[in-house]
XYZ file of C-alpha atoms in Angstrom:
368
model
C -10.852 11.609 12.147
C -8.579 8.900 13.543
C -11.187 7.687 16.044
C -14.228 7.709 13.748
C -13.590 4.232 12.351
C -13.229 2.780 15.837
C -16.437 4.472 17.002
C -18.306 3.181 13.977
C -17.050 -0.345 14.622
C -18.202 -0.225 18.247
C -21.641 1.006 17.276
C -22.301 -1.300 14.351
C -19.898 -4.222 14.712
C -22.433 -6.286 16.653
C -25.101 -5.792 14.033
C -22.747 -7.123 11.406
C -21.602 -10.025 13.582
C -18.082 -9.025 12.555
C -15.609 -7.496 14.964
C -12.043 -7.658 16.143
C -10.645 -8.371 19.561
C -7.182 -9.340 20.693
C -6.360 -12.415 22.731
C -3.234 -14.215 23.797
C -2.292 -17.585 22.368
C -2.895 -19.221 25.737
C -6.554 -18.135 25.559
C -7.193 -20.158 22.422
C -9.486 -23.139 22.711
C -7.724 -26.444 22.042
C -10.461 -27.570 19.681
C -9.911 -24.861 17.060
C -8.167 -25.589 13.773
C -4.970 -23.746 12.948
C -4.161 -23.066 9.282
C -0.585 -21.983 8.623
C 0.222 -18.974 6.451
C 1.841 -21.239 3.850
C -1.451 -23.020 3.128
C -1.971 -22.989 -0.674
C -5.555 -21.742 -0.255
C -4.289 -18.437 1.162
C -3.526 -15.930 -1.591
C -1.240 -12.910 -1.258
C -0.862 -9.615 -3.086
C 2.254 -7.461 -2.729
C 5.914 -8.003 -1.966
C 6.194 -10.818 0.553
C 8.920 -13.180 1.720
C 8.465 -16.904 2.270
C 12.077 -17.465 3.345
C 11.027 -18.536 6.873
C 8.752 -21.626 6.929
C 5.112 -21.019 7.955
C 5.735 -17.268 8.126
C 4.891 -14.531 5.650
C 6.998 -11.396 6.092
C 6.643 -7.969 4.474
C 7.227 -4.275 5.108
C 5.412 -2.321 2.393
C 1.856 -1.083 2.895
C -0.860 -2.585 0.729
C 0.292 -6.194 1.149
C -2.942 -8.184 1.256
C -4.094 -11.607 2.438
C -7.106 -13.375 0.896
C -8.865 -16.544 2.029
C -12.238 -18.287 1.899
C -13.179 -20.200 5.049
C -15.877 -22.387 6.554
C -17.519 -21.779 9.902
C -18.871 -18.996 12.053
C -15.657 -17.305 13.166
C -12.119 -16.426 12.120
C -9.025 -15.507 14.087
C -5.706 -14.235 12.764
C -2.263 -14.914 14.195
C 0.651 -12.527 13.658
C 3.867 -11.481 15.325
C 3.206 -9.141 18.267
C 3.911 -5.578 17.249
C 3.183 -6.175 13.571
C 1.006 -3.075 13.282
C -2.294 -2.304 11.594
C -4.479 -4.092 9.075
C -7.829 -3.316 7.483
C -10.194 -6.305 7.436
C -13.194 -7.063 5.222
C -15.361 -10.101 5.926
C -17.798 -10.995 3.145
C -19.557 -7.799 2.032
C -19.410 -6.108 5.419
C -17.767 -2.733 5.977
C -13.978 -2.712 6.489
C -12.529 -2.141 9.941
C -9.078 -1.663 11.391
C -7.165 -3.926 13.756
C -3.767 -3.420 15.341
C -1.260 -5.986 16.591
C 0.414 -4.235 19.503
C 3.381 -5.680 21.364
C 0.876 -7.563 23.554
C -1.189 -9.063 20.717
C -0.523 -12.364 18.981
C -4.080 -13.257 17.897
C -7.038 -11.127 16.837
C -10.599 -12.337 16.471
C -11.693 -11.025 13.087
C -15.259 -12.338 13.109
C -17.635 -14.486 15.125
C -21.344 -15.234 15.065
C -21.311 -15.546 11.291
C -23.961 -17.692 9.579
C -22.954 -21.278 8.954
C -21.365 -21.673 5.553
C -18.468 -20.300 3.547
C -17.145 -16.765 3.994
C -14.407 -14.585 2.523
C -11.700 -12.579 4.250
C -9.667 -9.750 2.730
C -6.939 -8.309 4.953
C -4.644 -5.427 3.974
C -1.546 -4.193 5.782
C -1.998 -0.419 5.959
C 1.109 1.096 7.565
C 4.813 1.228 6.791
C 6.373 -1.815 8.404
C 10.111 -1.266 8.059
C 10.362 -0.580 11.812
C 7.815 -3.210 12.920
C 8.902 -6.007 10.579
C 5.432 -7.624 10.516
C 4.851 -11.357 10.195
C 1.627 -13.202 9.396
C 1.438 -16.692 10.908
C -1.989 -18.027 9.905
C -5.659 -18.401 10.853
C -7.696 -20.242 13.502
C -10.994 -21.753 12.302
C -13.918 -23.429 14.022
C -13.384 -27.073 14.947
C -14.001 -29.311 11.930
C -13.769 -26.422 9.445
C -11.189 -25.622 6.794
C -10.263 -23.135 4.131
C -12.099 -23.611 0.867
C -10.852 -22.975 -2.675
C -8.294 -20.199 -2.992
C -9.743 -16.818 -3.987
C -9.170 -15.719 -7.570
C -7.677 -12.246 -7.780
C -8.414 -9.764 -10.575
C -6.365 -10.188 -13.729
C -5.665 -6.447 -13.997
C -2.474 -5.395 -12.233
C -1.170 -1.977 -11.171
C 2.074 -1.119 -9.412
C 2.395 2.097 -7.404
C 5.836 3.528 -6.624
C 5.777 6.489 -4.294
C 6.339 8.273 -1.029
C 4.240 9.197 2.015
C 1.153 10.039 -0.050
C 1.103 6.524 -1.498
C 1.671 5.069 1.982
C -1.267 6.953 3.473
C 0.622 9.203 5.880
C -1.809 11.194 8.018
C -4.941 10.302 6.057
C -6.954 9.462 9.197
C -6.253 12.855 10.759
C -7.995 16.146 10.050
C -5.379 18.300 11.796
C -2.479 19.522 9.618
C -0.514 20.427 12.761
C -0.580 16.825 14.016
C 2.766 15.009 13.542
C 3.184 11.574 12.035
C 1.558 8.659 13.827
C 0.937 5.079 12.779
C -2.581 5.580 14.151
C -3.400 8.058 11.397
C -1.546 6.299 8.555
C -3.809 4.059 6.481
C -2.997 2.915 2.956
C -6.518 1.543 2.480
C -7.836 5.092 2.043
C -5.138 6.332 -0.355
C -5.566 7.345 -3.964
C -3.637 4.205 -4.925
C -5.799 1.659 -3.091
C -9.008 3.470 -4.038
C -7.996 3.548 -7.704
C -7.223 -0.169 -7.708
C -10.575 -0.994 -6.118
C -12.443 1.224 -8.565
C -10.746 -0.463 -11.506
C -11.120 -3.987 -10.055
C -7.359 -4.458 -10.196
C -4.659 -5.926 -8.035
C -2.099 -3.423 -6.825
C 1.435 -3.743 -5.516
C 3.067 -0.920 -3.552
C 6.693 0.115 -3.258
C 6.613 3.262 -1.152
C 8.073 4.881 1.924
C 7.539 8.227 3.582
C 10.296 10.741 2.887
C 11.778 8.928 -0.083
C 12.765 10.543 -3.356
C 13.902 9.594 -6.824
C 17.360 11.026 -6.117
C 17.149 12.895 -2.786
C 15.147 11.976 0.312
C 13.494 14.573 2.523
C 16.053 16.858 4.165
C 19.022 15.103 2.514
C 22.014 16.896 0.957
C 21.517 18.592 -2.385
C 23.760 15.959 -3.956
C 21.342 13.131 -3.175
C 20.693 10.082 -0.967
C 22.165 6.604 -1.123
C 18.836 5.091 -0.013
C 16.622 6.827 -2.560
C 13.948 4.821 -4.375
C 15.965 3.519 -7.357
C 18.574 2.079 -4.987
C 15.999 0.356 -2.773
C 13.575 -0.719 -5.472
C 14.826 -4.303 -5.973
C 14.470 -5.272 -2.315
C 11.658 -7.336 -0.822
C 11.951 -5.330 2.413
C 12.723 -1.647 2.518
C 15.150 -2.120 5.396
C 16.983 -5.258 4.225
C 19.210 -5.504 1.148
C 19.882 -9.239 1.586
C 16.656 -10.456 -0.058
C 15.793 -9.288 -3.559
C 12.365 -9.324 -5.137
C 11.628 -11.790 -7.927
C 9.898 -9.602 -10.508
C 8.352 -12.624 -12.177
C 6.033 -12.892 -9.147
C 4.034 -9.871 -10.274
C 3.965 -8.338 -13.741
C 1.930 -5.121 -13.804
C -0.041 -3.848 -16.753
C 0.759 -0.289 -15.675
C 3.243 1.258 -13.240
C 2.368 4.605 -11.631
C 5.355 6.539 -10.253
C 4.651 9.421 -7.867
C 8.008 10.831 -6.741
C 9.646 14.254 -6.594
C 7.952 15.837 -3.588
C 10.764 14.952 -1.204
C 13.468 15.620 -3.802
C 12.401 19.268 -3.938
C 11.878 19.616 -0.177
C 13.300 22.649 1.633
C 14.174 24.201 -1.766
C 17.515 22.402 -1.682
C 17.647 20.417 -4.909
C 19.491 20.129 -8.196
C 16.972 19.879 -11.013
C 19.515 18.271 -13.343
C 20.250 15.505 -10.834
C 16.525 14.999 -10.289
C 15.837 14.776 -14.020
C 18.685 12.373 -14.620
C 17.569 10.166 -11.716
C 14.044 10.001 -13.144
C 15.480 9.174 -16.552
C 17.566 6.293 -15.193
C 14.741 4.966 -13.011
C 12.221 4.912 -15.842
C 14.728 3.086 -18.040
C 15.247 0.613 -15.219
C 11.494 0.026 -14.945
C 11.304 -0.446 -18.707
C 14.018 -3.109 -18.575
C 12.149 -4.932 -15.819
C 8.698 -4.549 -17.384
C 9.131 -4.394 -21.178
C 5.390 -4.463 -21.873
C 3.948 -2.286 -19.090
C 2.674 1.230 -19.524
C 4.644 3.630 -17.319
C 2.832 6.681 -15.952
C 4.760 9.518 -14.294
C 2.511 11.267 -11.772
C 2.508 14.522 -9.903
C 0.223 15.335 -6.992
C -0.881 16.505 -4.678
C 1.526 18.194 -2.216
C 3.727 20.119 -4.645
C 3.075 23.787 -5.393
C 4.738 26.708 -7.122
C 8.239 26.407 -8.521
C 8.894 22.920 -7.154
C 5.706 21.631 -8.796
C 6.684 23.141 -12.140
C 10.252 21.846 -11.863
C 9.102 18.294 -11.153
C 6.528 18.408 -13.939
C 9.146 19.740 -16.369
C 11.567 16.983 -15.391
C 8.940 14.279 -15.932
C 7.788 15.875 -19.193
C 11.357 15.874 -20.459
C 11.973 12.231 -19.535
C 8.676 11.075 -21.051
C 9.367 13.005 -24.262
C 12.859 11.514 -24.495
C 11.538 7.986 -24.032
C 8.812 8.573 -26.608
C 11.392 10.039 -28.997
C 13.568 6.972 -28.590
C 10.682 4.763 -29.643
C 9.117 3.925 -26.274
C 5.574 5.207 -26.801
C 4.269 3.645 -23.570
C 5.639 6.258 -21.166
C 2.946 8.722 -20.114
C 2.383 11.752 -17.901
C -0.535 12.622 -15.651
C -1.001 15.365 -13.058
C -3.393 14.988 -10.153
C -4.760 18.207 -8.702
C -2.598 20.024 -6.125
C -4.282 20.340 -2.757
C -5.606 23.762 -1.805
C -7.005 23.024 1.637
C -10.600 23.154 0.442
C -10.877 19.431 1.170
C -9.079 19.671 4.488
C -5.580 18.522 5.363
C -4.259 15.392 6.983
C -1.407 15.201 9.475
C 1.673 17.255 8.604
C -0.233 18.892 5.728
C -0.540 15.594 3.890
C -3.593 14.822 1.747
C -6.819 14.389 3.651
C -9.179 11.485 3.079
C -11.278 13.676 0.799
C -8.194 14.805 -1.122
C -7.193 11.168 -1.650
C -10.682 10.470 -2.963
C -10.321 13.336 -5.439
C -6.914 12.059 -6.542
C -8.346 8.574 -6.953
C -11.269 9.832 -9.029
C -8.894 11.686 -11.346
C -6.429 8.822 -11.687
C -9.163 6.202 -12.085
C -10.687 8.061 -15.009
C -7.273 8.523 -16.626
C -6.244 4.879 -16.254
C -9.657 3.629 -17.366
C -9.151 5.375 -20.700
C -5.442 4.641 -20.992
C -5.849 0.934 -20.267
C -9.258 0.559 -21.936
C -10.590 -0.772 -18.637
């Protein structure tokens, strides 16, 4: 699975006049126009930092860059080693690029018709190790960015773990270990749901994280569980906190509990209390948002029932205390009938099923 996208791009990229190639900064023609990442006509979605001039930094998957540009080509500049992005130019099919340690510039498109074009670029891996940075775009000589894109007014926030990140989705071998090559948030239930509902989406997720206990952690819990990391702009840096006024969601979807119950070494009372405190925290931050507690799709058996019971209890308590905007929804557990991704994570088809279920639920809940 992980090579199919690359093969497709090689076969059809020329027909679309859209492709990616990496070059070094020294290879750039002097007559191209550089547009810095702080240009007001570039629009961002997701948790980003502007603390360094002319540099946009981020670590969570799903962070997206939008721009409209003139000319026949577009190149993107980023810090070497930033990792992988999915790129969409105009209405052409998306394709994946990767900034390795040797890449500072990627050609996103060339040979386009004269005129104005759109670019949508999504970061699709977990960047807490890579610490990605977006620097800006190179345009044809004499060209510029045009009016800033207008993003959808609907807004969703997804809080989760490896499933929300896209761990292993581009693999079809459950015995394959984790690899950034097979992680791709673009194909997750979260990103698919947002696209289906024509909504923005912001992601706060990391593989292995829990609401009180991360994967393999002591029964008593983890100091770096989701509630303790939630306020940070970067997962790996507590020095810069997120300004929640930058993005106010209409609905927050929380998909946690899988790692808490890992290895059958958990305290259900601690898990329930952690969920209770986290949902109250979200309510304080977002007084008007609907909060949806999700399960799916890796839990089975007793752990699935325990997590569902914990979420049911917290939702009922919140409703009983007068907060009627806390909801529950269960996506289907995976059975293997749709294949498995790396490390027995949801396959691409399983993510599509999850997205179809969640899209229908949110469409009715939100009257979208």
